[in-house]
mmCIF file of C-alpha atoms in Angstrom:
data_model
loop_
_atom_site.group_PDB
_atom_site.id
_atom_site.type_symbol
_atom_site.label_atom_id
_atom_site.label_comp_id
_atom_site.label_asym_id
_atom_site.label_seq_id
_atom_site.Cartn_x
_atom_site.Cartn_y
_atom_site.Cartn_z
ATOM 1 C CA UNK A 1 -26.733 -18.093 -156.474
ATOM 2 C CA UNK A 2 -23.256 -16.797 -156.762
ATOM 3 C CA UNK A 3 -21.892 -15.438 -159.677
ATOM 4 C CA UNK A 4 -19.510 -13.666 -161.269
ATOM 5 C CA UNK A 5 -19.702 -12.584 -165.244
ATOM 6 C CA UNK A 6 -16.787 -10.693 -167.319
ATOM 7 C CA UNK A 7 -18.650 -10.127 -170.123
ATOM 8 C CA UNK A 8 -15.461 -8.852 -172.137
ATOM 9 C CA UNK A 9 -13.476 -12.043 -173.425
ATOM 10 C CA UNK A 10 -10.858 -10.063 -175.130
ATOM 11 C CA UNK A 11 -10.084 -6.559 -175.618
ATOM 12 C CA UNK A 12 -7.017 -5.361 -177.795
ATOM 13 C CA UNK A 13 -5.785 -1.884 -177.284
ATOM 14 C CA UNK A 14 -2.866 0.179 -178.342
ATOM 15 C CA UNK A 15 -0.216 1.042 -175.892
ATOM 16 C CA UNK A 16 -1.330 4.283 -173.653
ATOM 17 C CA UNK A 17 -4.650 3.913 -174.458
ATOM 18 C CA UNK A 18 -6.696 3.601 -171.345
ATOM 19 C CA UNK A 19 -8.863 0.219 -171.002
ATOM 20 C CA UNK A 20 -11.440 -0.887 -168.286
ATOM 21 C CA UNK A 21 -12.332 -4.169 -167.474
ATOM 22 C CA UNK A 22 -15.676 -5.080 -166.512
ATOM 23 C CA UNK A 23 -17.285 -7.238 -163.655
ATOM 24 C CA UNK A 24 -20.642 -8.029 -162.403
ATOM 25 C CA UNK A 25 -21.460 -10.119 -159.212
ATOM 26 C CA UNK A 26 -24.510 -12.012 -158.203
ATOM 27 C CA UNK A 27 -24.709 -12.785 -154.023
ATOM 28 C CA UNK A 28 -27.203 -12.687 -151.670
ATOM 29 C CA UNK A 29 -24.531 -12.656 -149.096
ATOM 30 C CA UNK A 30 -24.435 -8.940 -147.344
ATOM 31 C CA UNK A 31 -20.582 -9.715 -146.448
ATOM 32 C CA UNK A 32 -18.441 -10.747 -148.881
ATOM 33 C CA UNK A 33 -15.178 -9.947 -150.690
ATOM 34 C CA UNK A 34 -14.084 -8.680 -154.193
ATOM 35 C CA UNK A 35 -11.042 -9.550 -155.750
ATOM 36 C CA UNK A 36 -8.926 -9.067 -159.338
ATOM 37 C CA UNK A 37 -5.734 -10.947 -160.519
ATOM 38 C CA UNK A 38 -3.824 -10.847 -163.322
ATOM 39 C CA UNK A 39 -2.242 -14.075 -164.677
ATOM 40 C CA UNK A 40 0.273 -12.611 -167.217
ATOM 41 C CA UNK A 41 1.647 -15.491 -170.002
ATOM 42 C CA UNK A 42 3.959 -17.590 -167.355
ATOM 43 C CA UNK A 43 0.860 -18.841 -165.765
ATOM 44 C CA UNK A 44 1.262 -17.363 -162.437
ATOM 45 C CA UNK A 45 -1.482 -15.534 -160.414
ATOM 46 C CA UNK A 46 -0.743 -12.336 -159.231
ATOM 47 C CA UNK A 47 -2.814 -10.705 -156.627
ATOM 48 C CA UNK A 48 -4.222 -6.911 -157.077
ATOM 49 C CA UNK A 49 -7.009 -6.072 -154.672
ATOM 50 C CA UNK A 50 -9.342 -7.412 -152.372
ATOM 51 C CA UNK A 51 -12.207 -4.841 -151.593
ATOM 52 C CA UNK A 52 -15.049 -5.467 -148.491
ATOM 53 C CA UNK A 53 -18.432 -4.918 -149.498
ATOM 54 C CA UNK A 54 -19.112 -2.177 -146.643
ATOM 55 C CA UNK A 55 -16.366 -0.650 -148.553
ATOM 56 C CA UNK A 56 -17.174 1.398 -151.347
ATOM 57 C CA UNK A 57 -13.999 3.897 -151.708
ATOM 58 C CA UNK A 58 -12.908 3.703 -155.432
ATOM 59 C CA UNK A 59 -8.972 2.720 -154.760
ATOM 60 C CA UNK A 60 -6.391 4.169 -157.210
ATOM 61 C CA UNK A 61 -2.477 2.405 -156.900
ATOM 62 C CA UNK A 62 -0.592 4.005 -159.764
ATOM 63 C CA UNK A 63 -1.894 3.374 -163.207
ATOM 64 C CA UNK A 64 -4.448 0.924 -162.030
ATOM 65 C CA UNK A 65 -7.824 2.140 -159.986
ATOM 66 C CA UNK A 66 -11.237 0.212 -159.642
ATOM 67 C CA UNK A 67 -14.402 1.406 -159.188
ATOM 68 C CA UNK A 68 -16.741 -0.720 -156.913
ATOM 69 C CA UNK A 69 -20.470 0.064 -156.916
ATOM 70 C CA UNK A 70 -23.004 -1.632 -154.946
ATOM 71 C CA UNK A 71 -25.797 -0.498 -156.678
ATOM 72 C CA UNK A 72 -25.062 -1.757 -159.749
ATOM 73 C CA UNK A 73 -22.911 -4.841 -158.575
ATOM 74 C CA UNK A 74 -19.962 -3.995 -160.417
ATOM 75 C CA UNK A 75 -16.431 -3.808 -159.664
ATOM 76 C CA UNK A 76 -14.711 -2.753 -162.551
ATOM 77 C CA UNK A 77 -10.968 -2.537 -163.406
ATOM 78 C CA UNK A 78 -9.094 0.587 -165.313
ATOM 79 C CA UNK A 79 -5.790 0.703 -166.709
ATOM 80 C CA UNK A 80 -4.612 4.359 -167.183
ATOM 81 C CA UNK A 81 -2.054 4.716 -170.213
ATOM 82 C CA UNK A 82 -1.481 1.097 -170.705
ATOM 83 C CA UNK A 83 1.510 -0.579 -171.214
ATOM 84 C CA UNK A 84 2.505 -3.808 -173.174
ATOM 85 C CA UNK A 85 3.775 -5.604 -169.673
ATOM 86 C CA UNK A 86 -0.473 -5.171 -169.136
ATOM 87 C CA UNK A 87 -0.807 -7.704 -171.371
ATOM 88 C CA UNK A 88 -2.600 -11.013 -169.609
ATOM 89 C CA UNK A 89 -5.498 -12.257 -168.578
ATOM 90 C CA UNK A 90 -7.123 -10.325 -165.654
ATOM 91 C CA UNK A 91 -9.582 -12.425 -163.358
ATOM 92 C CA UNK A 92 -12.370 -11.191 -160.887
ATOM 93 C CA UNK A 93 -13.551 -13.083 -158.045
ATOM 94 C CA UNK A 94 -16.338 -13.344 -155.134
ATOM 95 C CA UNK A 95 -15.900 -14.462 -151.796
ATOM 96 C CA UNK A 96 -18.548 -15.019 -149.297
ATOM 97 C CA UNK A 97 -17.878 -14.375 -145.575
ATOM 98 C CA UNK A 98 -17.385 -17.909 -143.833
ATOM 99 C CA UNK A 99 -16.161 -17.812 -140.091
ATOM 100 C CA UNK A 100 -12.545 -19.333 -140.493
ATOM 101 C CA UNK A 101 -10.890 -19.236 -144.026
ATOM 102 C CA UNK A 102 -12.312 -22.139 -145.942
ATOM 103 C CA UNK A 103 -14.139 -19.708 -148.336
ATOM 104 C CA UNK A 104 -14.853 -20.348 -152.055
ATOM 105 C CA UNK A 105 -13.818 -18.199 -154.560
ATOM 106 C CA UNK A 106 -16.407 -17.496 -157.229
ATOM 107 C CA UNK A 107 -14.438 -16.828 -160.467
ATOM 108 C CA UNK A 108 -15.093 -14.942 -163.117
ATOM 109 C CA UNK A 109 -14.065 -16.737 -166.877
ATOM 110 C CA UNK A 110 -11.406 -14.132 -167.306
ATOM 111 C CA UNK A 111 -10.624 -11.043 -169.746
ATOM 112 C CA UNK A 112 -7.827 -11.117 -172.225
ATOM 113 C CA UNK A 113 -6.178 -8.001 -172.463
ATOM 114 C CA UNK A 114 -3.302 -7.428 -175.495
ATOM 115 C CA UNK A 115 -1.477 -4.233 -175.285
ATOM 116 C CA UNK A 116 0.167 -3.895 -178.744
ATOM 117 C CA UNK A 117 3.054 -1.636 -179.413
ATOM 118 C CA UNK B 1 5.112 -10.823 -148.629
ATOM 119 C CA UNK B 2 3.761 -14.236 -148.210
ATOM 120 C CA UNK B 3 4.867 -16.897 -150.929
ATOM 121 C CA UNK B 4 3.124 -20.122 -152.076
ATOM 122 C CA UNK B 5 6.045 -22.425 -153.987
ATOM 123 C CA UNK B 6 5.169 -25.104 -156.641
ATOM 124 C CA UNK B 7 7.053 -28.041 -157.645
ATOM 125 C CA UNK B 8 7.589 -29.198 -160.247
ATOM 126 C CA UNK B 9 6.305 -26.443 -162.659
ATOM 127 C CA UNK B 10 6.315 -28.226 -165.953
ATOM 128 C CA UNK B 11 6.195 -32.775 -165.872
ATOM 129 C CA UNK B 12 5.653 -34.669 -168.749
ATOM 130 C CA UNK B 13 4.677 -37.685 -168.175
ATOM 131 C CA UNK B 14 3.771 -41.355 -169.907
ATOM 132 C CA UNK B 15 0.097 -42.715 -169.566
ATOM 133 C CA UNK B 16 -0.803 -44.851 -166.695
ATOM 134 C CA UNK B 17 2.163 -43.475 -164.711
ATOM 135 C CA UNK B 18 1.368 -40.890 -161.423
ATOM 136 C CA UNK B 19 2.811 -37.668 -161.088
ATOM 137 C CA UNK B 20 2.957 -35.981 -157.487
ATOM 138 C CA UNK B 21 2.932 -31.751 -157.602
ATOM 139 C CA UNK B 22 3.842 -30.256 -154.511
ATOM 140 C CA UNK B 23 2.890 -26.822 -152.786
ATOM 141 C CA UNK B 24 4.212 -25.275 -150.088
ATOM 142 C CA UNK B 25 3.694 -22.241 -148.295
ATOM 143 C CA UNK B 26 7.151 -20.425 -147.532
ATOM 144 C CA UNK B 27 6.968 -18.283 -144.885
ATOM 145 C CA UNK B 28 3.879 -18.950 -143.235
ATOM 146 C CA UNK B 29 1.604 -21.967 -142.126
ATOM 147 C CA UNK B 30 -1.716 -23.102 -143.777
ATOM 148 C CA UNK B 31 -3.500 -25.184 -142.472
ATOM 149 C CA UNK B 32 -5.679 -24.973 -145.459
ATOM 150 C CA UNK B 33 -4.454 -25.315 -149.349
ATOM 151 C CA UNK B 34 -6.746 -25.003 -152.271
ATOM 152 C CA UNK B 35 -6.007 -26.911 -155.211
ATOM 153 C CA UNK B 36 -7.047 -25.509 -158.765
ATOM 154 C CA UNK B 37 -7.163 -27.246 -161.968
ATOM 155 C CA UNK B 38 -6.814 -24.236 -165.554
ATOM 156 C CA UNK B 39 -7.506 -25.538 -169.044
ATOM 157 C CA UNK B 40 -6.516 -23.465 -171.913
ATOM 158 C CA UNK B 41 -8.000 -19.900 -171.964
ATOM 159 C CA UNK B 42 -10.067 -21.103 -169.261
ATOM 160 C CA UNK B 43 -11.117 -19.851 -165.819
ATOM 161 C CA UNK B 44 -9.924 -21.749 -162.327
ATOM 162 C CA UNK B 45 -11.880 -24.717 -161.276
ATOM 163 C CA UNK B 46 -11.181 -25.377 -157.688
ATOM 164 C CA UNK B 47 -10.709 -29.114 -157.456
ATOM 165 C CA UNK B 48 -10.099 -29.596 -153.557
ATOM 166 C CA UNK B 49 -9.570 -28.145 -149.977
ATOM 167 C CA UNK B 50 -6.724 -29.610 -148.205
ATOM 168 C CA UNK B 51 -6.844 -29.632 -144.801
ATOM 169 C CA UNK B 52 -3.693 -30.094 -142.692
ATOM 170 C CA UNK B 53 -3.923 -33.574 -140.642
ATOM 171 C CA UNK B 54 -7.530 -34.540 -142.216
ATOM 172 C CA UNK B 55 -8.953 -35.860 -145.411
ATOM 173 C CA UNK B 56 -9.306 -33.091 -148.401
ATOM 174 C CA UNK B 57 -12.612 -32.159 -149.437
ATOM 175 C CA UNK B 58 -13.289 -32.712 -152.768
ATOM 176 C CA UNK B 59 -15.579 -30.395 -155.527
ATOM 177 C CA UNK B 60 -18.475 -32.137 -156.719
ATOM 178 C CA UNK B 61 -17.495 -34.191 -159.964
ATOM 179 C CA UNK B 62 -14.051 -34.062 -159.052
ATOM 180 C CA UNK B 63 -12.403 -38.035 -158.799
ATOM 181 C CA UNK B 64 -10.695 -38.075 -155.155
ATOM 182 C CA UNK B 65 -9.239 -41.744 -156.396
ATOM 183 C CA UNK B 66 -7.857 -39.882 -159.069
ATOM 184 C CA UNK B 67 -6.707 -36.839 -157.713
ATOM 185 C CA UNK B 68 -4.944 -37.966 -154.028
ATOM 186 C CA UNK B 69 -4.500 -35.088 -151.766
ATOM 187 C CA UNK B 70 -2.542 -35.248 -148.670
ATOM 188 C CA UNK B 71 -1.719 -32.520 -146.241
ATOM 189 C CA UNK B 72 0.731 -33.636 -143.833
ATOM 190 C CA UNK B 73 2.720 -30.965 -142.315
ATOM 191 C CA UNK B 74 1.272 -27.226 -141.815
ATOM 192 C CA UNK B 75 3.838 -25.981 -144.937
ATOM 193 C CA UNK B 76 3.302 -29.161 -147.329
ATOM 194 C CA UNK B 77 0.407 -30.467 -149.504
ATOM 195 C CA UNK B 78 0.415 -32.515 -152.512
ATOM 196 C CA UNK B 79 -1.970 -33.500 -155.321
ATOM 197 C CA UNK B 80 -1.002 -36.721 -156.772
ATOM 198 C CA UNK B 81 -2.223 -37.504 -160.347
ATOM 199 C CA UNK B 82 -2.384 -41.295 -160.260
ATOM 200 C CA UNK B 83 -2.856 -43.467 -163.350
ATOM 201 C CA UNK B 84 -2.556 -40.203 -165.653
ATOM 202 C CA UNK B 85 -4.328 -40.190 -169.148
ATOM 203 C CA UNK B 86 -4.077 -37.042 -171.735
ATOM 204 C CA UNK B 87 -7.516 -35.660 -170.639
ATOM 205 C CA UNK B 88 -5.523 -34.983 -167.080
ATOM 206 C CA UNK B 89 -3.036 -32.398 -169.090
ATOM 207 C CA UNK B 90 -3.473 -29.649 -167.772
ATOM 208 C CA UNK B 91 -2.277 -26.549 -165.393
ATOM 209 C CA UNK B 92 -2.502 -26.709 -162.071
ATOM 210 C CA UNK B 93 -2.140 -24.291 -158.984
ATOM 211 C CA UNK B 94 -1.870 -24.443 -155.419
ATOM 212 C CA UNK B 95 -2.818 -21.517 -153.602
ATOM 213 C CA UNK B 96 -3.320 -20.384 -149.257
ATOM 214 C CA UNK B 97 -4.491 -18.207 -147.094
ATOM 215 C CA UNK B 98 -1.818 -15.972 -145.286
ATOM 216 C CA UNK B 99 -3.378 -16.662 -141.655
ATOM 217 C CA UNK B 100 -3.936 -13.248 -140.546
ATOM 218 C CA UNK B 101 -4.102 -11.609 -143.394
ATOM 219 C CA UNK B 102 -6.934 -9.218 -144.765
ATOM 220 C CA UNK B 103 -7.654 -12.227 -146.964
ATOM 221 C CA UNK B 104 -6.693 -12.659 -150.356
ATOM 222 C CA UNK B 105 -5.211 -15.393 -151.667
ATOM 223 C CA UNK B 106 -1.846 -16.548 -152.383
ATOM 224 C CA UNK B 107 -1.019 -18.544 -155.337
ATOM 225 C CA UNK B 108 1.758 -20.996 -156.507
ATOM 226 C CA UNK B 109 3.281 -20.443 -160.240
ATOM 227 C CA UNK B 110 1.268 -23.386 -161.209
ATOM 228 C CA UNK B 111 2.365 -26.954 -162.394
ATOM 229 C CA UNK B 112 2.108 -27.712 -166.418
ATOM 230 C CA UNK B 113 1.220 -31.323 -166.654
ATOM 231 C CA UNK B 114 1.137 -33.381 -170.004
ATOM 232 C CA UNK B 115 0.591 -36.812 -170.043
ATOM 233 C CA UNK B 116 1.530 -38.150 -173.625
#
């Protein structure tokens, strides 16, 4: 089965504080794709990476870097010195390899994140 | 970058009466549109795949006489909401493929429904 759990329903952190947001995947797929989005309080989803499973580099773009492990199935999410325009609900997602693009996007139930002044 | 438009993004609407949301990819073609359905604090349930020029496949438990999808043109697809009760308030989003692309996908700014 495909899965994909964020444990953390909510977090609550204070502005420059670092935070990391957690996600495990279940697949028996040996290609597939792991993504995060952010849907901040006007509803819209806003794409922030897509990493290949033969692809194990941790990726860094400014304040944001995730750290994809194989081993453990994780793909987890940290905000460096976090700001309270972080605030929103951050989604990860599996997608199995499918020739052509009808692939389904396995979602995770979503992490809460309030950055408070 | 590629752009997925909604339309409207907020309807209210009377019981019994259909409401059509449209999505349309901008600056590329899809042949392919994926319709979500949000509830509150919720996660994405994909509802449909809309295929341009064929019938939509719908998600298991999902009502396709409900929820009518058409497809017609390679930049167009539209869920209507037909006979709409207060159970089908709700957010909706649209979202493609950029053909091409390394594969993520696109979304629309989603489409607030409530039915009173």
């Amino acid at each position: 089965a495909q899965k994909v759990t964020q444990a953390q329903t909510e977090i609550s952190v204070v502005e420059k504080e670092d935070v990391t947001l957690d996600c495990v995947y279940e697949t028996r797929d040996t290609t597939y794709y792991l993504f995060w989005y952010k849907q901040p309080p006007s509803g819209e989803l806003v794409f922030l990476i897509r990493r290949n499973s033969f692809d194990e580099q941790n990726e860094i773009s400014g304040r944001y870097s995730w750290n994809f492990q194989k081993s453990t199935s994780s793909f987890n999410f940290t905000i460096t010195a976090s700001q309270v325009v972080d605030s929103a609900v951050y989604f990860c997602a599996l997608s199995a390899y499918n020739a052509g693009n009808n692939r389904k996007l396995i979602w995770g139930l979503g992490t809460s994140l309030a950055v408070n002044p | 970058g590629a752009v997925v438009s909604q339309h409207p993004s907020r309807v209210i609407c009377k019981s019994g009466t259909s409401v059509k949301i449209e999505c349309r990819s901008l600056d590329f073609q899809a042949t392919t549109m994926f319709w979500y359905r949000q509830f509150p604090k919720k996660s994405l349930m994909l509802m449909a795949t809309s295929n341009e020029g064929s019938k939509a496949t719908y998600e298991q438990g999902v009502e396709k006489d409900k929820f009518l999808i058409n497809h017609a043109s390679l930049t167009l697809s539209t869920l209507t909401v037909t006979s709409a009760h207060p159970e089908d308030s709700s957010f909706y989003i649209c979202s493609a493929y950029y053909p091409g692309g390394p594969g993520e996908l696109f979304f629309g700014e989603g489409s607030r429904l409530t039915v009173l």
